[in-house]
PDB file of C-alpha atoms in Angstrom:
ATOM      1  CA  MET H   1      -0.052  -0.071  -0.010  1.00 97.00           C
ATOM      2  CA  LYS H   2       1.247   3.802  -0.662  1.00 98.00           C
ATOM      3  CA  VAL H   3       1.607   4.717   3.388  1.00 98.00           C
ATOM      4  CA  HIS H   4       1.808   8.321   4.067  1.00 98.00           C
ATOM      5  CA  ILE H   5       2.719   9.336   7.866  1.00 98.00           C
ATOM      6  CA  LEU H   6       1.634  12.845   8.896  1.00 98.00           C
ATOM      7  CA  ASP H   7       3.565  15.170  11.630  1.00 96.00           C
ATOM      8  CA  ASP H   8       6.889  12.879  12.522  1.00 97.00           C
ATOM      9  CA  TRP H   9       8.451  16.247  13.398  1.00 94.00           C
ATOM     10  CA  PHE H  10      11.682  14.743  14.468  1.00 95.00           C
ATOM     11  CA  ASP H  11      11.575  11.826  11.734  1.00 97.00           C
ATOM     12  CA  THR H  12      11.624   9.589  14.700  1.00 97.00           C
ATOM     13  CA  LEU H  13       9.700   6.704  13.533  1.00 98.00           C
ATOM     14  CA  ARG H  14      12.173   5.231  11.040  1.00 97.00           C
ATOM     15  CA  GLY H  15      14.491   4.676  13.507  1.00 97.00           C
ATOM     16  CA  LEU H  16      12.255   2.277  15.633  1.00 97.00           C
ATOM     17  CA  PRO H  17      11.825  -1.349  15.430  1.00 98.00           C
ATOM     18  CA  CYS H  18       8.236  -1.227  14.690  1.00 98.00           C
ATOM     19  CA  PHE H  19       8.953   0.751  11.605  1.00 98.00           C
ATOM     20  CA  ALA H  20      10.434  -2.783  10.003  1.00 98.00           C
ATOM     21  CA  LYS H  21       6.534  -3.677  10.125  1.00 98.00           C
ATOM     22  CA  LEU H  22       6.179  -1.614   6.726  1.00 98.00           C
ATOM     23  CA  ASP H  23       8.667  -3.488   4.733  1.00 98.00           C
ATOM     24  CA  GLY H  24       6.960  -4.314   1.512  1.00 96.00           C
ATOM     25  CA  HIS H  25       5.074  -0.935   1.612  1.00 98.00           C
ATOM     26  CA  ASP H  26       5.695   2.422  -0.366  1.00 98.00           C
ATOM     27  CA  VAL H  27       6.122   4.682   2.674  1.00 98.00           C
ATOM     28  CA  THR H  28       6.342   8.422   2.748  1.00 98.00           C
ATOM     29  CA  VAL H  29       7.165  10.301   5.980  1.00 98.00           C
ATOM     30  CA  TRP H  30       5.957  14.267   6.488  1.00 98.00           C
ATOM     31  CA  THR H  31       8.236  15.559   8.801  1.00 97.00           C
ATOM     32  CA  ASP H  32       6.526  19.368   9.050  1.00 95.00           C
ATOM     33  CA  HIS H  33       2.958  20.267   9.668  1.00 93.00           C
ATOM     34  CA  GLU H  34       0.527  21.130   6.776  1.00 94.00           C
ATOM     35  CA  PRO H  35      -2.756  22.627   8.197  1.00 91.00           C
ATOM     36  CA  ASP H  36      -4.401  23.848   5.152  1.00 93.00           C
ATOM     37  CA  PRO H  37      -6.650  20.973   3.691  1.00 93.00           C
ATOM     38  CA  ALA H  38      -5.996  21.926  -0.079  1.00 94.00           C
ATOM     39  CA  LYS H  39      -2.048  21.691   0.272  1.00 96.00           C
ATOM     40  CA  LEU H  40      -2.513  18.258   2.461  1.00 97.00           C
ATOM     41  CA  ALA H  41      -4.762  16.934   0.309  1.00 97.00           C
ATOM     42  CA  ALA H  42      -2.079  17.852  -3.065  1.00 97.00           C
ATOM     43  CA  ARG H  43       0.999  15.966  -1.189  1.00 97.00           C
ATOM     44  CA  LEU H  44      -1.586  12.798  -0.276  1.00 98.00           C
ATOM     45  CA  ALA H  45      -3.003  12.724  -3.263  1.00 96.00           C
ATOM     46  CA  GLU H  46      -1.445   8.942  -4.256  1.00 97.00           C
ATOM     47  CA  ALA H  47      -2.220   7.859  -0.317  1.00 98.00           C
ATOM     48  CA  GLU H  48      -3.849   4.831  -0.112  1.00 98.00           C
ATOM     49  CA  CYS H  49      -3.376   4.642   3.747  1.00 98.00           C
ATOM     50  CA  LEU H  50      -2.938   7.587   6.080  1.00 98.00           C
ATOM     51  CA  VAL H  51      -1.135   7.254   9.325  1.00 98.00           C
ATOM     52  CA  LEU H  52      -2.031   9.889  12.164  1.00 97.00           C
ATOM     53  CA  PHE H  53       0.324  11.171  14.732  1.00 93.00           C
ATOM     54  CA  ARG H  54      -1.982  11.327  17.375  1.00 87.00           C
ATOM     55  CA  GLU H  55      -4.084  14.523  17.028  1.00 89.00           C
ATOM     56  CA  ARG H  56      -1.663  16.984  15.653  1.00 92.00           C
ATOM     57  CA  THR H  57      -3.610  16.879  11.979  1.00 95.00           C
ATOM     58  CA  LYS H  58      -7.627  17.182  11.818  1.00 94.00           C
ATOM     59  CA  VAL H  59      -9.096  14.991   9.250  1.00 97.00           C
ATOM     60  CA  GLY H  60     -12.578  16.357   7.830  1.00 96.00           C
ATOM     61  CA  PRO H  61     -14.869  16.657   4.790  1.00 96.00           C
ATOM     62  CA  GLU H  62     -12.773  18.836   3.131  1.00 95.00           C
ATOM     63  CA  LEU H  63      -9.670  16.625   3.258  1.00 97.00           C
ATOM     64  CA  LEU H  64     -11.339  13.816   2.636  1.00 97.00           C
ATOM     65  CA  ALA H  65     -13.139  14.430  -0.377  1.00 96.00           C
ATOM     66  CA  ARG H  66     -10.002  15.373  -2.237  1.00 97.00           C
ATOM     67  CA  LEU H  67      -8.502  12.010  -1.709  1.00 97.00           C
ATOM     68  CA  PRO H  68     -10.366   9.630  -3.885  1.00 96.00           C
ATOM     69  CA  ASN H  69      -7.418   7.122  -3.626  1.00 98.00           C
ATOM     70  CA  LEU H  70      -7.628   7.093   0.393  1.00 98.00           C
ATOM     71  CA  LYS H  71      -9.223   3.889   1.433  1.00 98.00           C
ATOM     72  CA  LEU H  72      -7.409   3.266   5.192  1.00 98.00           C
ATOM     73  CA  ILE H  73      -6.835   5.402   7.943  1.00 98.00           C
ATOM     74  CA  SER H  74      -4.858   4.088  10.707  1.00 98.00           C
ATOM     75  CA  GLN H  75      -4.033   5.643  14.170  1.00 97.00           C
ATOM     76  CA  ARG H  76      -4.249   4.921  18.085  1.00 95.00           C
ATOM     77  CA  SER H  77      -6.529   5.562  20.767  1.00 90.00           C
ATOM     78  CA  VAL H  78      -9.647   8.505  20.304  1.00 88.00           C
ATOM     79  CA  TYR H  79     -10.166  10.222  17.482  1.00 93.00           C
ATOM     80  CA  PRO H  80     -12.170  13.660  18.174  1.00 90.00           C
ATOM     81  CA  HIS H  81      -9.466  15.005  15.324  1.00 93.00           C
ATOM     82  CA  VAL H  82     -11.208  12.597  12.805  1.00 97.00           C
ATOM     83  CA  ASP H  83     -14.398  12.977  11.137  1.00 97.00           C
ATOM     84  CA  VAL H  84     -15.853   9.255  11.379  1.00 97.00           C
ATOM     85  CA  PRO H  85     -19.237   9.954   9.433  1.00 97.00           C
ATOM     86  CA  ALA H  86     -16.966  11.957   6.751  1.00 97.00           C
ATOM     87  CA  CYS H  87     -14.963   8.800   6.589  1.00 98.00           C
ATOM     88  CA  THR H  88     -17.596   6.384   6.010  1.00 98.00           C
ATOM     89  CA  GLN H  89     -19.314   8.565   3.295  1.00 97.00           C
ATOM     90  CA  ASN H  90     -15.953   8.676   1.481  1.00 97.00           C
ATOM     91  CA  GLY H  91     -15.662   5.125   1.862  1.00 97.00           C
ATOM     92  CA  VAL H  92     -12.665   5.365   3.937  1.00 98.00           C
ATOM     93  CA  LEU H  93     -12.021   2.960   7.089  1.00 98.00           C
ATOM     94  CA  LEU H  94     -10.734   3.944  10.323  1.00 98.00           C
ATOM     95  CA  SER H  95      -8.755   1.504  12.322  1.00 98.00           C
ATOM     96  CA  SER H  96      -7.967   2.716  15.869  1.00 97.00           C
ATOM     97  CA  ASN H  97      -6.737   0.524  18.442  1.00 94.00           C
ATOM     98  CA  MET H  98      -8.581   1.666  21.877  1.00 88.00           C
ATOM     99  CA  HIS H  99      -5.592  -0.109  24.060  1.00 80.00           C
ATOM    100  CA  SER H 100      -8.094  -1.256  26.899  1.00 70.00           C
ATOM    101  CA  GLY H 101      -6.265  -1.729  30.093  1.00 69.00           C
ATOM    102  CA  THR H 102      -3.198  -0.417  28.837  1.00 77.00           C
ATOM    103  CA  PRO H 103      -2.287   3.107  30.093  1.00 83.00           C
ATOM    104  CA  SER H 104       0.112   5.487  28.806  1.00 88.00           C
ATOM    105  CA  TYR H 105       2.811   5.117  31.016  1.00 93.00           C
ATOM    106  CA  ALA H 106       4.980   7.916  29.474  1.00 94.00           C
ATOM    107  CA  ALA H 107       2.155  10.536  30.260  1.00 96.00           C
ATOM    108  CA  ALA H 108       1.711   9.141  34.010  1.00 97.00           C
ATOM    109  CA  GLU H 109       5.603   9.625  34.529  1.00 97.00           C
ATOM    110  CA  MET H 110       5.224  13.376  32.859  1.00 98.00           C
ATOM    111  CA  THR H 111       2.714  13.993  35.181  1.00 98.00           C
ATOM    112  CA  LEU H 112       4.875  13.182  38.179  1.00 98.00           C
ATOM    113  CA  ALA H 113       7.648  15.123  36.461  1.00 98.00           C
ATOM    114  CA  LEU H 114       5.946  17.935  36.247  1.00 98.00           C
ATOM    115  CA  ILE H 115       4.859  17.883  39.820  1.00 98.00           C
ATOM    116  CA  LEU H 116       8.394  17.019  41.061  1.00 98.00           C
ATOM    117  CA  ALA H 117       9.194  20.317  39.093  1.00 98.00           C
ATOM    118  CA  SER H 118       6.843  22.540  40.027  1.00 98.00           C
ATOM    119  CA  TYR H 119       7.392  22.005  43.796  1.00 98.00           C
ATOM    120  CA  ARG H 120      11.461  21.668  43.746  1.00 98.00           C
ATOM    121  CA  GLN H 121      11.588  24.907  41.110  1.00 97.00           C
ATOM    122  CA  ILE H 122      13.814  22.536  38.631  1.00 97.00           C
ATOM    123  CA  PRO H 123      13.587  24.813  35.493  1.00 97.00           C
ATOM    124  CA  GLN H 124      13.895  28.130  37.939  1.00 96.00           C
ATOM    125  CA  GLN H 125      17.189  26.164  39.588  1.00 97.00           C
ATOM    126  CA  VAL H 126      18.537  25.298  36.420  1.00 97.00           C
ATOM    127  CA  ALA H 127      17.941  28.801  34.545  1.00 96.00           C
ATOM    128  CA  SER H 128      19.937  30.434  37.565  1.00 97.00           C
ATOM    129  CA  LEU H 129      22.747  28.114  37.642  1.00 97.00           C
ATOM    130  CA  ARG H 130      23.268  28.828  34.105  1.00 97.00           C
ATOM    131  CA  CYS H 131      22.984  32.636  34.406  1.00 97.00           C
ATOM    132  CA  GLY H 132      25.953  32.263  37.022  1.00 97.00           C
ATOM    133  CA  ASP H 133      23.707  32.399  40.258  1.00 97.00           C
ATOM    134  CA  TRP H 134      23.540  29.725  42.929  1.00 97.00           C
ATOM    135  CA  GLN H 135      20.199  28.944  44.582  1.00 97.00           C
ATOM    136  CA  MET H 136      17.487  31.022  43.869  1.00 96.00           C
ATOM    137  CA  GLY H 137      14.432  30.035  46.249  1.00 96.00           C
ATOM    138  CA  VAL H 138      13.668  27.121  48.492  1.00 97.00           C
ATOM    139  CA  GLY H 139      11.703  24.247  47.405  1.00 97.00           C
ATOM    140  CA  ARG H 140       8.974  22.106  49.109  1.00 98.00           C
ATOM    141  CA  THR H 141       8.537  18.161  49.921  1.00 98.00           C
ATOM    142  CA  LEU H 142       5.920  16.119  48.274  1.00 98.00           C
ATOM    143  CA  ARG H 143       6.068  13.079  50.885  1.00 98.00           C
ATOM    144  CA  GLY H 144       2.889  13.843  53.427  1.00 98.00           C
ATOM    145  CA  ARG H 145       1.082  15.965  50.962  1.00 98.00           C
ATOM    146  CA  ARG H 146      -2.531  14.831  49.068  1.00 98.00           C
ATOM    147  CA  LEU H 147      -2.426  14.378  45.905  1.00 98.00           C
ATOM    148  CA  GLY H 148      -6.103  14.920  44.034  1.00 98.00           C
ATOM    149  CA  LEU H 149      -6.659  12.819  40.660  1.00 98.00           C
ATOM    150  CA  TYR H 150      -9.699  14.195  38.733  1.00 98.00           C
ATOM    151  CA  GLY H 151     -10.661  11.257  36.629  1.00 97.00           C
ATOM    152  CA  TYR H 152     -10.545   7.513  37.751  1.00 97.00           C
ATOM    153  CA  GLY H 153      -9.116   5.851  34.619  1.00 94.00           C
ATOM    154  CA  ARG H 154      -5.662   4.149  33.733  1.00 93.00           C
ATOM    155  CA  ILE H 155      -3.141   6.872  33.492  1.00 95.00           C
ATOM    156  CA  ALA H 156      -4.452   8.335  36.648  1.00 97.00           C
ATOM    157  CA  GLY H 157      -4.210   4.860  38.217  1.00 97.00           C
ATOM    158  CA  ALA H 158      -0.425   4.863  37.341  1.00 97.00           C
ATOM    159  CA  VAL H 159       0.061   8.441  38.281  1.00 98.00           C
ATOM    160  CA  ALA H 160      -1.719   7.084  42.230  1.00 98.00           C
ATOM    161  CA  GLU H 161       0.895   4.501  42.182  1.00 98.00           C
ATOM    162  CA  TYR H 162       4.064   6.837  41.576  1.00 98.00           C
ATOM    163  CA  ALA H 163       2.534   9.381  44.076  1.00 98.00           C
ATOM    164  CA  ARG H 164       2.072   6.783  46.577  1.00 98.00           C
ATOM    165  CA  ALA H 165       5.650   5.578  46.345  1.00 98.00           C
ATOM    166  CA  ILE H 166       7.079   8.874  47.302  1.00 98.00           C
ATOM    167  CA  GLY H 167       4.780   9.191  50.192  1.00 98.00           C
ATOM    168  CA  MET H 168       1.997  11.337  48.930  1.00 98.00           C
ATOM    169  CA  ASN H 169      -1.562  10.790  50.070  1.00 98.00           C
ATOM    170  CA  VAL H 170      -4.134  10.101  47.117  1.00 98.00           C
ATOM    171  CA  GLN H 171      -7.775  10.936  46.532  1.00 98.00           C
ATOM    172  CA  TRP H 172     -10.206  10.816  43.918  1.00 98.00           C
ATOM    173  CA  TRP H 173     -12.936  12.809  42.102  1.00 98.00           C
ATOM    174  CA  GLY H 174     -14.644  12.851  38.457  1.00 97.00           C
ATOM    175  CA  SER H 175     -17.846  11.592  37.281  1.00 96.00           C
ATOM    176  CA  GLU H 176     -20.755   9.946  39.198  1.00 96.00           C
ATOM    177  CA  ASN H 177     -19.646   6.422  37.737  1.00 96.00           C
ATOM    178  CA  GLY H 178     -16.255   7.331  38.556  1.00 96.00           C
ATOM    179  CA  ARG H 179     -16.614   8.444  42.223  1.00 98.00           C
ATOM    180  CA  ALA H 180     -18.683   5.132  42.576  1.00 98.00           C
ATOM    181  CA  ARG H 181     -16.059   2.740  41.163  1.00 97.00           C
ATOM    182  CA  ALA H 182     -13.264   4.637  43.483  1.00 98.00           C
ATOM    183  CA  LYS H 183     -15.158   4.001  46.534  1.00 98.00           C
ATOM    184  CA  ALA H 184     -15.685   0.154  45.512  1.00 98.00           C
ATOM    185  CA  ASP H 185     -12.086  -0.106  44.886  1.00 97.00           C
ATOM    186  CA  GLY H 186     -11.556   1.215  48.692  1.00 98.00           C
ATOM    187  CA  GLN H 187     -10.266   4.604  47.455  1.00 98.00           C
ATOM    188  CA  VAL H 188     -10.475   8.226  49.346  1.00 98.00           C
ATOM    189  CA  VAL H 189     -13.360  10.237  47.834  1.00 98.00           C
ATOM    190  CA  PRO H 190     -13.862  13.343  49.458  1.00 98.00           C
ATOM    191  CA  LYS H 191     -17.561  14.273  50.627  1.00 98.00           C
ATOM    192  CA  ASP H 192     -18.276  17.118  47.545  1.00 98.00           C
ATOM    193  CA  ARG H 193     -16.572  18.504  44.911  1.00 98.00           C
ATOM    194  CA  ALA H 194     -15.512  21.705  46.791  1.00 98.00           C
ATOM    195  CA  THR H 195     -13.885  19.859  49.569  1.00 98.00           C
ATOM    196  CA  PHE H 196     -11.572  17.749  47.074  1.00 98.00           C
ATOM    197  CA  PHE H 197     -10.333  20.957  45.344  1.00 98.00           C
ATOM    198  CA  ALA H 198      -9.771  23.007  48.767  1.00 98.00           C
ATOM    199  CA  SER H 199      -8.196  19.946  50.183  1.00 98.00           C
ATOM    200  CA  SER H 200      -5.722  18.623  47.416  1.00 98.00           C
ATOM    201  CA  ASP H 201      -2.279  20.190  47.437  1.00 98.00           C
ATOM    202  CA  VAL H 202      -1.976  18.956  43.907  1.00 98.00           C
ATOM    203  CA  VAL H 203      -4.889  18.456  41.706  1.00 98.00           C
ATOM    204  CA  SER H 204      -3.923  16.414  38.565  1.00 98.00           C
ATOM    205  CA  LEU H 205      -6.722  16.191  35.484  1.00 98.00           C
ATOM    206  CA  HIS H 206      -6.945  12.854  33.655  1.00 97.00           C
ATOM    207  CA  VAL H 207     -10.110  12.891  31.987  1.00 95.00           C
ATOM    208  CA  ARG H 208     -10.812  12.436  28.113  1.00 91.00           C
ATOM    209  CA  LEU H 209     -12.063  15.356  26.287  1.00 91.00           C
ATOM    210  CA  LYS H 210     -15.615  14.921  24.645  1.00 89.00           C
ATOM    211  CA  PRO H 211     -18.495  17.354  24.407  1.00 91.00           C
ATOM    212  CA  GLU H 212     -19.745  16.487  28.130  1.00 94.00           C
ATOM    213  CA  THR H 213     -16.311  17.160  29.843  1.00 96.00           C
ATOM    214  CA  ARG H 214     -15.407  20.299  27.771  1.00 96.00           C
ATOM    215  CA  GLY H 215     -14.993  22.854  30.401  1.00 97.00           C
ATOM    216  CA  ILE H 216     -15.517  20.440  33.540  1.00 98.00           C
ATOM    217  CA  ILE H 217     -13.017  22.524  35.431  1.00 98.00           C
ATOM    218  CA  THR H 218     -14.555  25.810  36.462  1.00 98.00           C
ATOM    219  CA  ALA H 219     -13.577  29.121  38.016  1.00 98.00           C
ATOM    220  CA  ALA H 220     -15.094  28.039  41.138  1.00 98.00           C
ATOM    221  CA  ASP H 221     -13.102  25.130  40.959  1.00 98.00           C
ATOM    222  CA  LEU H 222      -9.812  26.657  41.002  1.00 98.00           C
ATOM    223  CA  ALA H 223     -10.904  29.553  43.437  1.00 98.00           C
ATOM    224  CA  ALA H 224     -11.313  26.723  45.752  1.00 98.00           C
ATOM    225  CA  MET H 225      -8.217  25.353  45.879  1.00 98.00           C
ATOM    226  CA  GLN H 226      -5.443  26.616  48.574  1.00 98.00           C
ATOM    227  CA  PRO H 227      -3.292  29.335  48.140  1.00 98.00           C
ATOM    228  CA  ARG H 228       0.416  28.112  46.700  1.00 97.00           C
ATOM    229  CA  SER H 229      -1.554  24.653  45.312  1.00 98.00           C
ATOM    230  CA  LEU H 230      -0.722  22.941  42.120  1.00 98.00           C
ATOM    231  CA  LEU H 231      -3.170  22.282  38.897  1.00 98.00           C
ATOM    232  CA  VAL H 232      -1.594  19.951  36.619  1.00 98.00           C
ATOM    233  CA  ASN H 233      -2.859  19.559  33.189  1.00 98.00           C
ATOM    234  CA  THR H 234      -1.498  16.396  30.925  1.00 98.00           C
ATOM    235  CA  SER H 235      -4.609  15.508  29.260  1.00 96.00           C
ATOM    236  CA  ARG H 236      -6.212  18.620  27.051  1.00 95.00           C
ATOM    237  CA  SER H 237      -6.669  22.140  27.350  1.00 96.00           C
ATOM    238  CA  GLY H 238     -10.297  22.052  26.714  1.00 96.00           C
ATOM    239  CA  LEU H 239     -10.970  20.093  30.048  1.00 97.00           C
ATOM    240  CA  ILE H 240     -10.797  23.936  31.788  1.00 98.00           C
ATOM    241  CA  GLY H 241     -13.092  26.472  30.942  1.00 97.00           C
ATOM    242  CA  ALA H 242     -11.963  28.936  28.280  1.00 96.00           C
ATOM    243  CA  GLY H 243      -9.473  31.353  29.754  1.00 96.00           C
ATOM    244  CA  VAL H 244     -10.112  30.105  33.347  1.00 97.00           C
ATOM    245  CA  LEU H 245      -6.832  28.964  33.958  1.00 98.00           C
ATOM    246  CA  GLU H 246      -5.231  32.157  32.532  1.00 97.00           C
ATOM    247  CA  ALA H 247      -7.500  34.400  34.765  1.00 97.00           C
ATOM    248  CA  GLU H 248      -6.703  32.298  38.144  1.00 98.00           C
ATOM    249  CA  ILE H 249      -2.987  32.382  37.202  1.00 98.00           C
ATOM    250  CA  ALA H 250      -2.789  35.824  36.441  1.00 98.00           C
ATOM    251  CA  GLN H 251      -3.969  36.551  40.414  1.00 97.00           C
ATOM    252  CA  GLY H 252      -0.573  34.664  41.312  1.00 97.00           C
ATOM    253  CA  ARG H 253      -2.457  32.548  44.060  1.00 98.00           C
ATOM    254  CA  ILE H 254      -2.056  28.897  42.751  1.00 98.00           C
ATOM    255  CA  HIS H 255       0.913  27.285  40.735  1.00 98.00           C
ATOM    256  CA  ALA H 256       0.228  25.356  37.264  1.00 98.00           C
ATOM    257  CA  ALA H 257       2.192  22.795  35.236  1.00 98.00           C
ATOM    258  CA  VAL H 258       0.523  22.366  31.908  1.00 98.00           C
ATOM    259  CA  ASP H 259       1.473  20.243  29.082  1.00 97.00           C
ATOM    260  CA  VAL H 260      -1.458  21.095  26.910  1.00 96.00           C
ATOM    261  CA  PHE H 261      -2.742  24.146  25.214  1.00 95.00           C
ATOM    262  CA  ASP H 262      -6.334  25.342  23.750  1.00 92.00           C
ATOM    263  CA  SER H 263      -4.070  25.837  20.163  1.00 87.00           C
ATOM    264  CA  GLU H 264      -1.523  23.946  19.143  1.00 87.00           C
ATOM    265  CA  PRO H 265       1.390  24.137  18.154  1.00 85.00           C
ATOM    266  CA  MET H 266       1.369  26.861  20.850  1.00 87.00           C
ATOM    267  CA  VAL H 267       4.156  29.252  19.846  1.00 88.00           C
ATOM    268  CA  ASP H 268       2.953  32.705  21.670  1.00 87.00           C
ATOM    269  CA  GLY H 269       5.929  33.581  23.487  1.00 85.00           C
ATOM    270  CA  GLY H 270       3.685  36.133  25.533  1.00 90.00           C
ATOM    271  CA  ASN H 271       1.087  33.451  26.622  1.00 94.00           C
ATOM    272  CA  ILE H 272       0.799  33.898  30.335  1.00 97.00           C
ATOM    273  CA  LEU H 273       1.172  30.072  30.661  1.00 96.00           C
ATOM    274  CA  ALA H 274       4.388  30.227  29.061  1.00 94.00           C
ATOM    275  CA  THR H 275       5.750  33.650  31.134  1.00 95.00           C
ATOM    276  CA  HIS H 276       3.870  33.714  34.451  1.00 97.00           C
ATOM    277  CA  GLU H 277       6.655  32.555  37.354  1.00 96.00           C
ATOM    278  CA  ASN H 278       3.604  30.306  38.919  1.00 97.00           C
ATOM    279  CA  VAL H 279       3.623  28.140  35.742  1.00 98.00           C
ATOM    280  CA  ILE H 280       5.921  25.040  34.332  1.00 98.00           C
ATOM    281  CA  ALA H 281       4.845  24.848  30.737  1.00 97.00           C
ATOM    282  CA  THR H 282       5.941  22.132  28.193  1.00 97.00           C
ATOM    283  CA  PRO H 283       5.076  21.968  24.734  1.00 95.00           C
ATOM    284  CA  HIS H 284       2.724  18.474  24.705  1.00 95.00           C
ATOM    285  CA  ILE H 285       5.462  15.920  25.438  1.00 95.00           C
ATOM    286  CA  GLY H 286       3.481  13.776  27.508  1.00 95.00           C
ATOM    287  CA  TYR H 287       3.300  10.698  25.431  1.00 92.00           C
ATOM    288  CA  VAL H 288       6.526  11.897  23.361  1.00 94.00           C
ATOM    289  CA  THR H 289       9.050   9.373  24.000  1.00 95.00           C
ATOM    290  CA  GLU H 290      10.683   6.722  21.586  1.00 95.00           C
ATOM    291  CA  ASP H 291       9.574   3.822  23.788  1.00 95.00           C
ATOM    292  CA  GLU H 292       5.746   5.051  23.580  1.00 93.00           C
ATOM    293  CA  PHE H 293       6.176   5.846  19.754  1.00 95.00           C
ATOM    294  CA  ASP H 294       7.290   2.170  19.369  1.00 96.00           C
ATOM    295  CA  LEU H 295       4.355   0.834  21.280  1.00 94.00           C
ATOM    296  CA  GLN H 296       1.651   2.709  19.565  1.00 94.00           C
ATOM    297  CA  PHE H 297       3.055   2.448  16.067  1.00 97.00           C
ATOM    298  CA  SER H 298       3.546  -1.002  16.425  1.00 97.00           C
ATOM    299  CA  ASP H 299      -0.223  -0.921  16.686  1.00 96.00           C
ATOM    300  CA  ILE H 300      -1.044   1.188  14.076  1.00 98.00           C
ATOM    301  CA  PHE H 301       1.417  -0.649  11.488  1.00 98.00           C
ATOM    302  CA  ASP H 302      -0.343  -3.877  12.806  1.00 98.00           C
ATOM    303  CA  GLN H 303      -3.649  -2.452  11.545  1.00 98.00           C
ATOM    304  CA  ILE H 304      -2.078  -1.619   7.885  1.00 98.00           C
ATOM    305  CA  ASN H 305      -0.882  -4.997   7.608  1.00 98.00           C
ATOM    306  CA  ALA H 306      -4.197  -6.451   8.511  1.00 98.00           C
ATOM    307  CA  TYR H 307      -6.372  -4.314   5.986  1.00 98.00           C
ATOM    308  CA  ALA H 308      -3.903  -5.092   3.619  1.00 98.00           C
ATOM    309  CA  ALA H 309      -4.078  -9.002   3.998  1.00 97.00           C
ATOM    310  CA  GLY H 310      -7.936  -8.563   3.857  1.00 97.00           C
ATOM    311  CA  ALA H 311      -8.800  -9.069   7.769  1.00 98.00           C
ATOM    312  CA  PRO H 312      -9.014  -5.299   9.145  1.00 98.00           C
ATOM    313  CA  ILE H 313      -8.875  -4.921  13.082  1.00 97.00           C
ATOM    314  CA  HIS H 314     -10.113  -2.373  15.371  1.00 97.00           C
ATOM    315  CA  MET H 315     -12.912  -0.893  12.828  1.00 97.00           C
ATOM    316  CA  ILE H 316     -14.375   2.028  14.062  1.00 97.00           C
ATOM    317  CA  ASN H 317     -16.563   2.501  11.101  1.00 97.00           C
ATOM    318  CA  PRO H 318     -16.864  -1.241  10.289  1.00 97.00           C
ATOM    319  CA  GLU H 319     -19.983  -0.747   7.747  1.00 97.00           C
ATOM    320  CA  VAL H 320     -17.203   0.627   5.249  1.00 96.00           C
ATOM    321  CA  TRP H 321     -15.651  -2.985   4.993  1.00 94.00           C
ATOM    322  CA  THR H 322     -18.890  -4.577   5.205  1.00 80.00           C
TER     323      THR H 322
END
């Protein structure tokens, strides 16, 4: 098959073991990002299979209508960036392994790293030393502090394990169903939402972004947090109401560590989340490790080979095949 891989910005995939699974296919790797559907369609005119690099490119009707040769989109995990009805209308199969039971350990590790970096002022201390100065301040210890995990899912579960290993106490909040499952598992769930935010030294978000979860974290939630408490977001920016975090940070009362933004790539050097002294910001690298890529794209390339063999797997819109 003529396979086109989008948005491999550092040309990483060719050097990973999983890339050998594409032997026998005609593979093109694009190492930049093309947001314009018309220009992108010109690049992909001969593509029979499109490989998506997470949510870096949106696939909608305008693009799909310009790709008559396209038969398969292969990716992994959730697909809010793919218009599934438009895929079906254009005869394009979407295959996406939802990897049930397998969390992104890379994202969980990144969450812990951001918590540690914020509490110990690691970026600021490094910058101070590089400027020829010595210590710039005094950090705080995490042992004995309370981590509030919003969302009772796979990644949050891994974060909880890491947090307990360094002596943090863990409590949970989330949907009614999530809270019920947490209680059934013997986890700590506060009496109400306000108590969760007010009693957590660190709040970390681990919820999928869906229409019903967009803006689920409100100004009232952040206002309930203690002074100097930390909000961590390695999930999706849209979970927080538009402008809510920026407004709270502008007050200088709480801290934040964020890996996700409303618009990505976020290259606005004047954005308060990139400049405020109370914020540590990273460019959506929670899942960006060689190991995680090899795991994810091994599944993605398996889907391509299954389709080429006439037995597609992980079909999101199977009616296209049948």
